[in-house]
PDB file of C-alpha atoms in Angstrom:
ATOM      1  CA  PRO A   2      11.961  45.057  12.767  1.00  0.00           C
ATOM      2  CA  GLY A   3      14.339  42.392  14.030  1.00  0.00           C
ATOM      3  CA  LEU A   4      15.475  41.439  10.487  1.00  0.00           C
ATOM      4  CA  ARG A   5      19.112  41.704   9.507  1.00  0.00           C
ATOM      5  CA  ARG A   6      19.983  43.377   6.245  1.00  0.00           C
ATOM      6  CA  GLY A   7      19.226  41.108   3.297  1.00  0.00           C
ATOM      7  CA  GLN A   8      16.767  38.872   5.156  1.00  0.00           C
ATOM      8  CA  ASP A   9      13.635  40.667   3.939  1.00  0.00           C
ATOM      9  CA  THR A  10      14.231  39.687   0.318  1.00  0.00           C
ATOM     10  CA  PRO A  11      13.121  36.559  -1.605  1.00  0.00           C
ATOM     11  CA  LYS A  12      16.577  35.016  -1.344  1.00  0.00           C
ATOM     12  CA  GLY A  13      16.903  36.007   2.276  1.00  0.00           C
ATOM     13  CA  ARG A  14      13.550  34.474   3.148  1.00  0.00           C
ATOM     14  CA  GLN A  15      14.479  31.267   1.275  1.00  0.00           C
ATOM     15  CA  ARG A  16      17.734  31.000   3.211  1.00  0.00           C
ATOM     16  CA  SER A  17      15.911  31.548   6.499  1.00  0.00           C
ATOM     17  CA  MET A  18      13.309  28.921   5.644  1.00  0.00           C
ATOM     18  CA  ALA A  19      15.989  26.409   4.610  1.00  0.00           C
ATOM     19  CA  ALA A  20      17.856  26.994   7.863  1.00  0.00           C
ATOM     20  CA  ALA A  21      14.686  26.514   9.892  1.00  0.00           C
ATOM     21  CA  VAL A  22      13.812  23.252   8.089  1.00  0.00           C
ATOM     22  CA  LEU A  23      17.356  21.921   8.524  1.00  0.00           C
ATOM     23  CA  THR A  24      17.371  22.806  12.208  1.00  0.00           C
ATOM     24  CA  ALA A  25      13.996  21.091  12.750  1.00  0.00           C
ATOM     25  CA  ALA A  26      15.106  17.966  10.859  1.00  0.00           C
ATOM     26  CA  LEU A  27      18.300  17.676  12.890  1.00  0.00           C
ATOM     27  CA  ALA A  28      16.404  18.176  16.130  1.00  0.00           C
ATOM     28  CA  LEU A  29      13.896  15.462  15.191  1.00  0.00           C
ATOM     29  CA  ALA A  30      16.655  13.087  14.181  1.00  0.00           C
ATOM     30  CA  ALA A  31      18.492  13.555  17.456  1.00  0.00           C
ATOM     31  CA  HIS A  32      15.344  13.370  19.593  1.00  0.00           C
ATOM     32  CA  GLY A  33      15.351  10.419  21.961  1.00  0.00           C
ATOM     33  CA  SER A  34      18.486   8.916  20.459  1.00  0.00           C
ATOM     34  CA  ALA A  35      21.275  11.430  20.890  1.00  0.00           C
ATOM     35  CA  GLY A  36      23.807   8.710  21.608  1.00  0.00           C
ATOM     36  CA  LEU A  37      23.145   7.054  18.225  1.00  0.00           C
ATOM     37  CA  TRP A  38      23.113  10.156  16.089  1.00  0.00           C
ATOM     38  CA  SER A  39      26.039  11.717  14.283  1.00  0.00           C
ATOM     39  CA  PRO A  40      26.045  14.331  11.502  1.00  0.00           C
ATOM     40  CA  TRP A  41      27.444  11.740   9.079  1.00  0.00           C
ATOM     41  CA  ALA A  42      24.959   8.937   9.775  1.00  0.00           C
ATOM     42  CA  PRO A  43      22.586   8.188   6.882  1.00  0.00           C
ATOM     43  CA  LEU A  44      19.035   9.331   7.567  1.00  0.00           C
ATOM     44  CA  ARG A  45      17.623   5.817   7.306  1.00  0.00           C
ATOM     45  CA  THR A  46      19.793   4.609  10.225  1.00  0.00           C
ATOM     46  CA  LEU A  47      18.526   7.218  12.661  1.00  0.00           C
ATOM     47  CA  ALA A  48      16.090   6.369  15.429  1.00  0.00           C
ATOM     48  CA  LEU A  49      13.457   8.813  14.233  1.00  0.00           C
ATOM     49  CA  PRO A  50      10.364   9.795  16.188  1.00  0.00           C
ATOM     50  CA  THR A  51       7.164   7.981  15.190  1.00  0.00           C
ATOM     51  CA  ARG A  52       5.581  10.934  13.372  1.00  0.00           C
ATOM     52  CA  LEU A  53       8.669  11.429  11.193  1.00  0.00           C
ATOM     53  CA  ARG A  54       8.889   7.672  10.462  1.00  0.00           C
ATOM     54  CA  MET A  55       5.268   7.771   9.286  1.00  0.00           C
ATOM     55  CA  CYS A  56       6.079  10.671   6.943  1.00  0.00           C
ATOM     56  CA  VAL A  57       9.049   8.804   5.483  1.00  0.00           C
ATOM     57  CA  ARG A  58       6.941   5.643   5.033  1.00  0.00           C
ATOM     58  CA  SER A  59       4.234   7.592   3.215  1.00  0.00           C
ATOM     59  CA  LEU A  60       6.814   8.566   0.588  1.00  0.00           C
ATOM     60  CA  ARG A  61       7.514   4.924  -0.323  1.00  0.00           C
ATOM     61  CA  PRO A  62       5.540   3.220  -3.104  1.00  0.00           C
ATOM     62  CA  PRO A  63       2.357   1.527  -1.797  1.00  0.00           C
ATOM     63  CA  ILE A  64       2.218  -2.242  -1.351  1.00  0.00           C
ATOM     64  CA  GLU A  65      -1.310  -2.676  -2.751  1.00  0.00           C
ATOM     65  CA  PRO A  66      -0.152  -3.079  -6.387  1.00  0.00           C
ATOM     66  CA  MET A  67       2.336  -5.708  -5.187  1.00  0.00           C
ATOM     67  CA  ALA A  68      -0.451  -7.574  -3.405  1.00  0.00           C
ATOM     68  CA  ILE A  69      -2.737  -7.462  -6.463  1.00  0.00           C
ATOM     69  CA  ASN A  70      -0.025  -8.744  -8.806  1.00  0.00           C
ATOM     70  CA  ALA A  71       0.964 -11.426  -6.293  1.00  0.00           C
ATOM     71  CA  ILE A  72      -2.648 -12.651  -6.056  1.00  0.00           C
ATOM     72  CA  VAL A  73      -2.733 -13.010  -9.851  1.00  0.00           C
ATOM     73  CA  ALA A  74       0.623 -14.831  -9.712  1.00  0.00           C
ATOM     74  CA  ALA A  75      -0.711 -17.192  -7.040  1.00  0.00           C
ATOM     75  CA  TRP A  76      -3.666 -18.122  -9.258  1.00  0.00           C
ATOM     76  CA  LYS A  77      -1.217 -19.103 -11.988  1.00  0.00           C
ATOM     77  CA  ARG A  78       0.791 -21.390  -9.711  1.00  0.00           C
ATOM     78  CA  ALA A  79      -0.266 -25.030  -9.608  1.00  0.00           C
ATOM     79  CA  ASP A  80       0.761 -25.317  -5.963  1.00  0.00           C
ATOM     80  CA  GLY A  81      -0.719 -21.966  -4.848  1.00  0.00           C
ATOM     81  CA  ASP A  82       2.350 -21.432  -2.654  1.00  0.00           C
ATOM     82  CA  VAL A  83       1.765 -18.039  -1.009  1.00  0.00           C
ATOM     83  CA  ASP A  84       5.225 -17.922   0.576  1.00  0.00           C
ATOM     84  CA  ALA A  85       6.858 -18.434  -2.825  1.00  0.00           C
ATOM     85  CA  VAL A  86       4.689 -15.717  -4.390  1.00  0.00           C
ATOM     86  CA  VAL A  87       5.547 -13.249  -1.628  1.00  0.00           C
ATOM     87  CA  ARG A  88       9.241 -14.122  -1.825  1.00  0.00           C
ATOM     88  CA  GLU A  89       9.291 -13.489  -5.584  1.00  0.00           C
ATOM     89  CA  ALA A  90       7.482 -10.158  -5.123  1.00  0.00           C
ATOM     90  CA  LEU A  91       9.974  -9.086  -2.460  1.00  0.00           C
ATOM     91  CA  GLU A  92      12.915 -10.074  -4.642  1.00  0.00           C
ATOM     92  CA  ARG A  93      11.626  -7.879  -7.465  1.00  0.00           C
ATOM     93  CA  ARG A  94      11.070  -4.962  -5.079  1.00  0.00           C
ATOM     94  CA  ALA A  95      14.544  -5.381  -3.533  1.00  0.00           C
ATOM     95  CA  PHE A  96      16.210  -4.031  -6.690  1.00  0.00           C
ATOM     96  CA  ASP A  97      14.884  -0.580  -5.727  1.00  0.00           C
ATOM     97  CA  GLY A  98      16.685   0.386  -2.529  1.00  0.00           C
ATOM     98  CA  ASP A  99      14.255   3.203  -1.757  1.00  0.00           C
ATOM     99  CA  ALA A 100      11.237   0.909  -2.132  1.00  0.00           C
ATOM    100  CA  ARG A 101      12.322  -2.025   0.025  1.00  0.00           C
ATOM    101  CA  LEU A 102       9.720  -3.203   2.482  1.00  0.00           C
ATOM    102  CA  ASP A 103      10.142  -3.192   6.232  1.00  0.00           C
ATOM    103  CA  GLU A 104       8.980  -6.091   8.399  1.00  0.00           C
ATOM    104  CA  GLU A 105       5.516  -4.594   8.943  1.00  0.00           C
ATOM    105  CA  ASP A 106       4.929  -4.243   5.202  1.00  0.00           C
ATOM    106  CA  ARG A 107       6.147  -7.779   4.540  1.00  0.00           C
ATOM    107  CA  SER A 108       3.807  -9.149   7.169  1.00  0.00           C
ATOM    108  CA  LEU A 109       0.885  -7.146   5.759  1.00  0.00           C
ATOM    109  CA  LEU A 110       1.614  -8.346   2.244  1.00  0.00           C
ATOM    110  CA  THR A 111       1.662 -12.007   3.311  1.00  0.00           C
ATOM    111  CA  THR A 112      -1.498 -11.658   5.398  1.00  0.00           C
ATOM    112  CA  TRP A 113      -3.431  -9.837   2.664  1.00  0.00           C
ATOM    113  CA  ILE A 114      -2.554 -12.363  -0.033  1.00  0.00           C
ATOM    114  CA  SER A 115      -3.297 -15.338   2.202  1.00  0.00           C
ATOM    115  CA  GLY A 116      -6.590 -13.792   3.318  1.00  0.00           C
ATOM    116  CA  VAL A 117      -7.804 -13.215  -0.232  1.00  0.00           C
ATOM    117  CA  LEU A 118      -6.823 -16.717  -1.346  1.00  0.00           C
ATOM    118  CA  VAL A 119      -8.506 -18.370   1.641  1.00  0.00           C
ATOM    119  CA  ASP A 120     -11.724 -16.377   1.142  1.00  0.00           C
ATOM    120  CA  GLN A 121     -11.617 -16.294  -2.655  1.00  0.00           C
ATOM    121  CA  ALA A 122     -14.766 -18.404  -3.198  1.00  0.00           C
ATOM    122  CA  ALA A 123     -16.873 -16.064  -1.054  1.00  0.00           C
ATOM    123  CA  LEU A 124     -15.275 -12.965  -2.542  1.00  0.00           C
ATOM    124  CA  GLN A 125     -15.731 -14.112  -6.129  1.00  0.00           C
ATOM    125  CA  ALA A 126     -19.363 -15.092  -5.452  1.00  0.00           C
ATOM    126  CA  ALA A 127     -19.957 -11.638  -3.987  1.00  0.00           C
ATOM    127  CA  LEU A 128     -18.533 -10.001  -7.127  1.00  0.00           C
ATOM    128  CA  ALA A 129     -20.714 -12.167  -9.377  1.00  0.00           C
ATOM    129  CA  ALA A 130     -23.810 -11.237  -7.365  1.00  0.00           C
ATOM    130  CA  LEU A 131     -22.838  -7.578  -7.493  1.00  0.00           C
ATOM    131  CA  ALA A 132     -22.448  -7.708 -11.286  1.00  0.00           C
ATOM    132  CA  ALA A 133     -25.885  -9.300 -11.581  1.00  0.00           C
ATOM    133  CA  ARG A 134     -27.430  -6.504  -9.499  1.00  0.00           C
ATOM    134  CA  GLU A 135     -25.674  -3.798 -11.534  1.00  0.00           C
ATOM    135  CA  PRO A 136     -26.524  -4.638 -15.179  1.00  0.00           C
ATOM    136  CA  PHE A 137     -25.376  -1.236 -16.435  1.00  0.00           C
ATOM    137  CA  TYR A 138     -21.920  -1.581 -14.869  1.00  0.00           C
ATOM    138  CA  ASP A 139     -19.089  -3.185 -16.844  1.00  0.00           C
ATOM    139  CA  ASP A 140     -18.706  -6.755 -15.531  1.00  0.00           C
ATOM    140  CA  ALA A 141     -15.025  -6.810 -16.478  1.00  0.00           C
ATOM    141  CA  GLU A 142     -14.244  -3.940 -14.098  1.00  0.00           C
ATOM    142  CA  LEU A 143     -15.730  -6.027 -11.291  1.00  0.00           C
ATOM    143  CA  GLY A 144     -13.542  -8.970 -12.288  1.00  0.00           C
ATOM    144  CA  VAL A 145     -16.426 -10.983 -13.706  1.00  0.00           C
ATOM    145  CA  GLY A 146     -15.684 -12.682 -16.999  1.00  0.00           C
ATOM    146  CA  HIS A 147     -13.405 -15.184 -18.701  1.00  0.00           C
ATOM    147  CA  ASP A 148     -10.196 -16.257 -16.981  1.00  0.00           C
ATOM    148  CA  ASP A 149      -8.262 -15.934 -20.243  1.00  0.00           C
ATOM    149  CA  ASN A 150      -8.845 -12.175 -20.257  1.00  0.00           C
ATOM    150  CA  PRO A 151      -5.883 -10.568 -18.387  1.00  0.00           C
ATOM    151  CA  TYR A 152      -7.836  -7.364 -17.725  1.00  0.00           C
ATOM    152  CA  VAL A 153     -10.706  -9.293 -16.107  1.00  0.00           C
ATOM    153  CA  VAL A 154      -8.290 -11.288 -13.952  1.00  0.00           C
ATOM    154  CA  LEU A 155      -6.428  -8.163 -12.829  1.00  0.00           C
ATOM    155  CA  CYS A 156      -9.692  -6.377 -11.960  1.00  0.00           C
ATOM    156  CA  ARG A 157     -10.831  -9.500 -10.085  1.00  0.00           C
ATOM    157  CA  ALA A 158      -7.702  -9.506  -7.934  1.00  0.00           C
ATOM    158  CA  GLU A 159      -8.054  -5.758  -7.334  1.00  0.00           C
ATOM    159  CA  CYS A 160     -11.735  -5.990  -6.342  1.00  0.00           C
ATOM    160  CA  MET A 161     -11.215  -9.094  -4.215  1.00  0.00           C
ATOM    161  CA  LEU A 162      -8.421  -7.419  -2.252  1.00  0.00           C
ATOM    162  CA  ALA A 163     -10.645  -4.379  -1.743  1.00  0.00           C
ATOM    163  CA  LEU A 164     -13.570  -6.568  -0.627  1.00  0.00           C
ATOM    164  CA  TRP A 165     -11.355  -8.490   1.772  1.00  0.00           C
ATOM    165  CA  LEU A 166      -9.936  -5.322   3.327  1.00  0.00           C
ATOM    166  CA  LEU A 167     -13.409  -3.800   3.634  1.00  0.00           C
ATOM    167  CA  HIS A 168     -15.309  -6.820   4.960  1.00  0.00           C
ATOM    168  CA  ARG A 169     -13.030  -9.647   6.071  1.00  0.00           C
ATOM    169  CA  ALA A 170      -9.671  -8.281   7.229  1.00  0.00           C
ATOM    170  CA  PRO A 171      -8.923  -8.259  10.975  1.00  0.00           C
ATOM    171  CA  GLU A 172      -8.662  -4.770  12.454  1.00  0.00           C
ATOM    172  CA  ASP A 173      -4.893  -4.927  12.933  1.00  0.00           C
ATOM    173  CA  VAL A 174      -4.214  -5.490   9.210  1.00  0.00           C
ATOM    174  CA  ARG A 175      -7.054  -3.418   7.758  1.00  0.00           C
ATOM    175  CA  ARG A 176      -6.006  -0.358   5.784  1.00  0.00           C
ATOM    176  CA  PRO A 177      -8.005   2.310   3.872  1.00  0.00           C
ATOM    177  CA  VAL A 178      -8.881   1.194   0.342  1.00  0.00           C
ATOM    178  CA  GLN A 179      -7.327   3.906  -1.829  1.00  0.00           C
ATOM    179  CA  PHE A 180      -6.489   1.861  -4.933  1.00  0.00           C
ATOM    180  CA  ILE A 181     -10.066   1.567  -6.293  1.00  0.00           C
ATOM    181  CA  ASP A 182     -11.924   4.320  -8.115  1.00  0.00           C
ATOM    182  CA  ALA A 183     -14.798   5.995  -6.248  1.00  0.00           C
ATOM    183  CA  ASP A 184     -17.588   4.355  -8.259  1.00  0.00           C
ATOM    184  CA  ARG A 185     -16.397   0.798  -7.688  1.00  0.00           C
ATOM    185  CA  LEU A 186     -15.458   1.551  -4.090  1.00  0.00           C
ATOM    186  CA  GLY A 187     -19.036   2.627  -3.358  1.00  0.00           C
ATOM    187  CA  LEU A 188     -20.372  -0.629  -4.816  1.00  0.00           C
ATOM    188  CA  LEU A 189     -17.851  -2.764  -2.934  1.00  0.00           C
ATOM    189  CA  GLU A 190     -18.500  -1.009   0.372  1.00  0.00           C
ATOM    190  CA  ALA A 191     -22.203  -1.922   0.069  1.00  0.00           C
ATOM    191  CA  CYS A 192     -21.461  -5.448  -1.106  1.00  0.00           C
ATOM    192  CA  ILE A 193     -22.408  -8.438   1.057  1.00  0.00           C
ATOM    193  CA  VAL A 194     -19.791 -11.174   1.440  1.00  0.00           C
ATOM    194  CA  ASP A 195     -21.371 -14.415   2.666  1.00  0.00           C
ATOM    195  CA  GLY A 196     -19.778 -17.220   4.612  1.00  0.00           C
ATOM    196  CA  VAL A 197     -18.701 -19.435   1.712  1.00  0.00           C
ATOM    197  CA  GLU A 198     -15.313 -20.933   2.453  1.00  0.00           C
ATOM    198  CA  GLY A 199     -12.518 -20.854  -0.093  1.00  0.00           C
TER     199      GLY A 199
END
């Protein structure tokens, strides 16, 4: 009842669903910013409601791998220039138009890298103590080992970022740690980071 001929078929239902999604998207795009919206404006220029902006952001590549690679890059620099490391990371990301960072992401990236580098002595000591308490766990996966082993160094940066976000990061820049496997995450969550300064 209430269906026009042809609507109660697979193709009809698909067309109805597509129309409903398009209508909802246009309504969301126009919401609160009708004067700025036009049918020809690119989606990224629209003043979208917060919930829709969050959905769009969640589709972009995460910044955690960038932070981990930038921490490794900072260790290789003689001057340890965090601003230069972040700038180089942003330049590489800028080649992908859909993956460019907004101001919030850039600020997070800078804060995370700086935080890990400032606290690196305490974080690395915590990882070494954790490896000693877990003799059956692979030290390399906790970033404990020789500096000339790229895998160890990469795992160290990964675990140190996770430790910093879990135990040292201020509330306003703390994010869920979703880039570490469940086994290591459980160990790092229970890890104690002392007050050793970097």
